[in-house]
mmCIF file with all atom_site columns, C-alpha atoms in Angstrom:
data_model
loop_
_atom_site.group_PDB
_atom_site.id
_atom_site.type_symbol
_atom_site.label_atom_id
_atom_site.label_alt_id
_atom_site.label_comp_id
_atom_site.label_asym_id
_atom_site.label_entity_id
_atom_site.label_seq_id
_atom_site.pdbx_PDB_ins_code
_atom_site.Cartn_x
_atom_site.Cartn_y
_atom_site.Cartn_z
_atom_site.occupancy
_atom_site.B_iso_or_equiv
_atom_site.pdbx_formal_charge
_atom_site.auth_seq_id
_atom_site.auth_comp_id
_atom_site.auth_asym_id
_atom_site.auth_atom_id
_atom_site.pdbx_PDB_model_num
ATOM 1  C CA . MET T 1 1  ? 125.174 178.399 48.357 1.00 87.00 ? 1  MET T CA 1
ATOM 2  C CA . ASP T 1 2  ? 123.791 178.029 52.270 1.00 89.00 ? 2  ASP T CA 1
ATOM 3  C CA . LEU T 1 3  ? 122.015 174.688 51.773 1.00 95.00 ? 3  LEU T CA 1
ATOM 4  C CA . VAL T 1 4  ? 121.064 172.579 54.627 1.00 97.00 ? 4  VAL T CA 1
ATOM 5  C CA . ASP T 1 5  ? 122.280 168.789 54.630 1.00 97.00 ? 5  ASP T CA 1
ATOM 6  C CA . GLY T 1 6  ? 118.673 167.166 54.978 1.00 97.00 ? 6  GLY T CA 1
ATOM 7  C CA . GLU T 1 7  ? 116.450 170.605 54.258 1.00 97.00 ? 7  GLU T CA 1
ATOM 8  C CA . HIS T 1 8  ? 117.782 171.157 50.811 1.00 97.00 ? 8  HIS T CA 1
ATOM 9  C CA . VAL T 1 9  ? 120.218 168.431 50.189 1.00 97.00 ? 9  VAL T CA 1
ATOM 10 C CA . LEU T 1 10 ? 121.430 165.187 51.517 1.00 97.00 ? 10 LEU T CA 1
ATOM 11 C CA . VAL T 1 11 ? 125.413 165.738 52.005 1.00 97.00 ? 11 VAL T CA 1
ATOM 12 C CA . ARG T 1 12 ? 126.983 162.296 52.681 1.00 97.00 ? 12 ARG T CA 1
ATOM 13 C CA . ASP T 1 13 ? 130.438 161.424 52.705 1.00 97.00 ? 13 ASP T CA 1
ATOM 14 C CA . GLY T 1 14 ? 132.152 158.871 50.895 1.00 98.00 ? 14 GLY T CA 1
ATOM 15 C CA . ALA T 1 15 ? 130.375 156.308 48.254 1.00 98.00 ? 15 ALA T CA 1
ATOM 16 C CA . GLU T 1 16 ? 128.505 154.397 50.314 1.00 98.00 ? 16 GLU T CA 1
ATOM 17 C CA . ALA T 1 17 ? 126.748 156.421 52.314 1.00 98.00 ? 17 ALA T CA 1
ATOM 18 C CA . PHE T 1 18 ? 126.219 158.710 48.879 1.00 98.00 ? 18 PHE T CA 1
ATOM 19 C CA . ALA T 1 19 ? 124.424 155.757 47.483 1.00 98.00 ? 19 ALA T CA 1
ATOM 20 C CA . GLU T 1 20 ? 122.605 155.041 49.864 1.00 98.00 ? 20 GLU T CA 1
ATOM 21 C CA . ALA T 1 21 ? 121.495 158.864 50.298 1.00 98.00 ? 21 ALA T CA 1
ATOM 22 C CA . VAL T 1 22 ? 120.746 158.742 46.295 1.00 98.00 ? 22 VAL T CA 1
ATOM 23 C CA . LEU T 1 23 ? 118.734 155.336 47.032 1.00 98.00 ? 23 LEU T CA 1
ATOM 24 C CA . ALA T 1 24 ? 116.648 157.351 49.815 1.00 98.00 ? 24 ALA T CA 1
ATOM 25 C CA . VAL T 1 25 ? 115.694 160.182 47.789 1.00 98.00 ? 25 VAL T CA 1
ATOM 26 C CA . TYR T 1 26 ? 115.048 157.842 45.126 1.00 98.00 ? 26 TYR T CA 1
ATOM 27 C CA . ARG T 1 27 ? 112.680 155.561 46.753 1.00 98.00 ? 27 ARG T CA 1
ATOM 28 C CA . ASP T 1 28 ? 110.856 158.135 49.522 1.00 98.00 ? 28 ASP T CA 1
ATOM 29 C CA . ALA T 1 29 ? 108.946 160.409 46.917 1.00 98.00 ? 29 ALA T CA 1
ATOM 30 C CA . GLU T 1 30 ? 107.767 162.551 50.303 1.00 98.00 ? 30 GLU T CA 1
ATOM 31 C CA . LEU T 1 31 ? 111.372 162.963 50.618 1.00 98.00 ? 31 LEU T CA 1
ATOM 32 C CA . TRP T 1 32 ? 112.271 163.622 47.559 1.00 98.00 ? 32 TRP T CA 1
ATOM 33 C CA . GLN T 1 33 ? 109.118 166.653 46.702 1.00 98.00 ? 33 GLN T CA 1
ATOM 34 C CA . ARG T 1 34 ? 110.635 167.970 50.197 1.00 98.00 ? 34 ARG T CA 1
ATOM 35 C CA . LEU T 1 35 ? 114.137 168.762 49.312 1.00 98.00 ? 35 LEU T CA 1
ATOM 36 C CA . SER T 1 36 ? 113.036 169.695 45.637 1.00 98.00 ? 36 SER T CA 1
ATOM 37 C CA . ASP T 1 37 ? 110.748 173.041 47.123 1.00 98.00 ? 37 ASP T CA 1
ATOM 38 C CA . ALA T 1 38 ? 112.981 173.700 49.525 1.00 98.00 ? 38 ALA T CA 1
ATOM 39 C CA . GLY T 1 39 ? 115.685 173.758 47.201 1.00 96.00 ? 39 GLY T CA 1
ATOM 40 C CA . ARG T 1 40 ? 113.444 175.474 44.406 1.00 96.00 ? 40 ARG T CA 1
ATOM 41 C CA . GLN T 1 41 ? 112.341 177.880 47.141 1.00 97.00 ? 41 GLN T CA 1
ATOM 42 C CA . LEU T 1 42 ? 116.512 178.928 48.409 1.00 96.00 ? 42 LEU T CA 1
ATOM 43 C CA . VAL T 1 43 ? 117.278 179.492 44.717 1.00 93.00 ? 43 VAL T CA 1
ATOM 44 C CA . PHE T 1 44 ? 114.273 181.875 44.498 1.00 92.00 ? 44 PHE T CA 1
ATOM 45 C CA . GLU T 1 45 ? 115.251 183.671 47.209 1.00 91.00 ? 45 GLU T CA 1
ATOM 46 C CA . ARG T 1 46 ? 119.005 183.643 46.953 1.00 92.00 ? 46 ARG T CA 1
ATOM 47 C CA . TRP T 1 47 ? 119.994 182.794 43.248 1.00 91.00 ? 47 TRP T CA 1
ATOM 48 C CA . THR T 1 48 ? 117.175 184.519 40.754 1.00 94.00 ? 48 THR T CA 1
ATOM 49 C CA . PRO T 1 49 ? 118.461 188.039 38.934 1.00 95.00 ? 49 PRO T CA 1
ATOM 50 C CA . ALA T 1 50 ? 116.347 189.861 40.728 1.00 93.00 ? 50 ALA T CA 1
ATOM 51 C CA . ALA T 1 51 ? 117.394 188.618 44.606 1.00 92.00 ? 51 ALA T CA 1
ATOM 52 C CA . MET T 1 52 ? 121.203 188.877 43.414 1.00 93.00 ? 52 MET T CA 1
ATOM 53 C CA . ARG T 1 53 ? 119.865 192.424 42.042 1.00 94.00 ? 53 ARG T CA 1
ATOM 54 C CA . GLN T 1 54 ? 118.979 193.223 45.938 1.00 92.00 ? 54 GLN T CA 1
ATOM 55 C CA . ARG T 1 55 ? 121.621 191.243 47.225 1.00 91.00 ? 55 ARG T CA 1
ATOM 56 C CA . LEU T 1 56 ? 123.648 193.639 45.646 1.00 93.00 ? 56 LEU T CA 1
ATOM 57 C CA . GLU T 1 57 ? 121.915 196.975 45.956 1.00 93.00 ? 57 GLU T CA 1
ATOM 58 C CA . ARG T 1 58 ? 121.958 196.267 49.601 1.00 92.00 ? 58 ARG T CA 1
ATOM 59 C CA . LEU T 1 59 ? 126.074 195.345 49.765 1.00 93.00 ? 59 LEU T CA 1
ATOM 60 C CA . LEU T 1 60 ? 126.211 198.449 48.118 1.00 93.00 ? 60 LEU T CA 1
ATOM 61 C CA . VAL T 1 61 ? 124.404 200.702 50.204 1.00 92.00 ? 61 VAL T CA 1
ATOM 62 C CA . GLU T 1 62 ? 126.359 198.830 53.268 1.00 91.00 ? 62 GLU T CA 1
ATOM 63 C CA . LEU T 1 63 ? 129.456 200.497 51.301 1.00 92.00 ? 63 LEU T CA 1
ATOM 64 C CA . GLY T 1 64 ? 127.991 203.791 51.490 1.00 89.00 ? 64 GLY T CA 1
ATOM 65 C CA . ALA T 1 65 ? 127.807 203.555 47.083 1.00 81.00 ? 65 ALA T CA 1
ATOM 66 C CA . PRO T 1 66 ? 125.337 206.649 46.143 1.00 76.00 ? 66 PRO T CA 1
ATOM 67 C CA . ALA T 1 67 ? 121.502 204.997 45.312 1.00 66.00 ? 67 ALA T CA 1
ATOM 68 C CA . ARG T 1 68 ? 121.249 204.410 41.587 1.00 68.00 ? 68 ARG T CA 1
ATOM 69 C CA . ALA T 1 69 ? 118.164 206.365 40.174 1.00 62.00 ? 69 ALA T CA 1
ATOM 70 C CA . GLY T 1 70 ? 116.527 203.965 37.716 1.00 61.00 ? 70 GLY T CA 1
ATOM 71 C CA . PRO T 1 71 ? 117.622 201.225 35.245 1.00 62.00 ? 71 PRO T CA 1
ATOM 72 C CA . ALA T 1 72 ? 120.573 201.493 33.183 1.00 57.00 ? 72 ALA T CA 1
#
């Protein structure tokens, strides 16, 4: 999903480390907002229908598929 630890999410191994990360985000409004904003931006850039359409079109061009004239 292209998530980066500390930028979009906090990735931790083990129950205790996970719980500490959850508490850190809960207690730190600035960290919560930064992760939330970055995550939302990543979703917009990578996973919206329009973004997926662009990625699929680029892939098809790379594979040599003919360009479509317009929406089906």
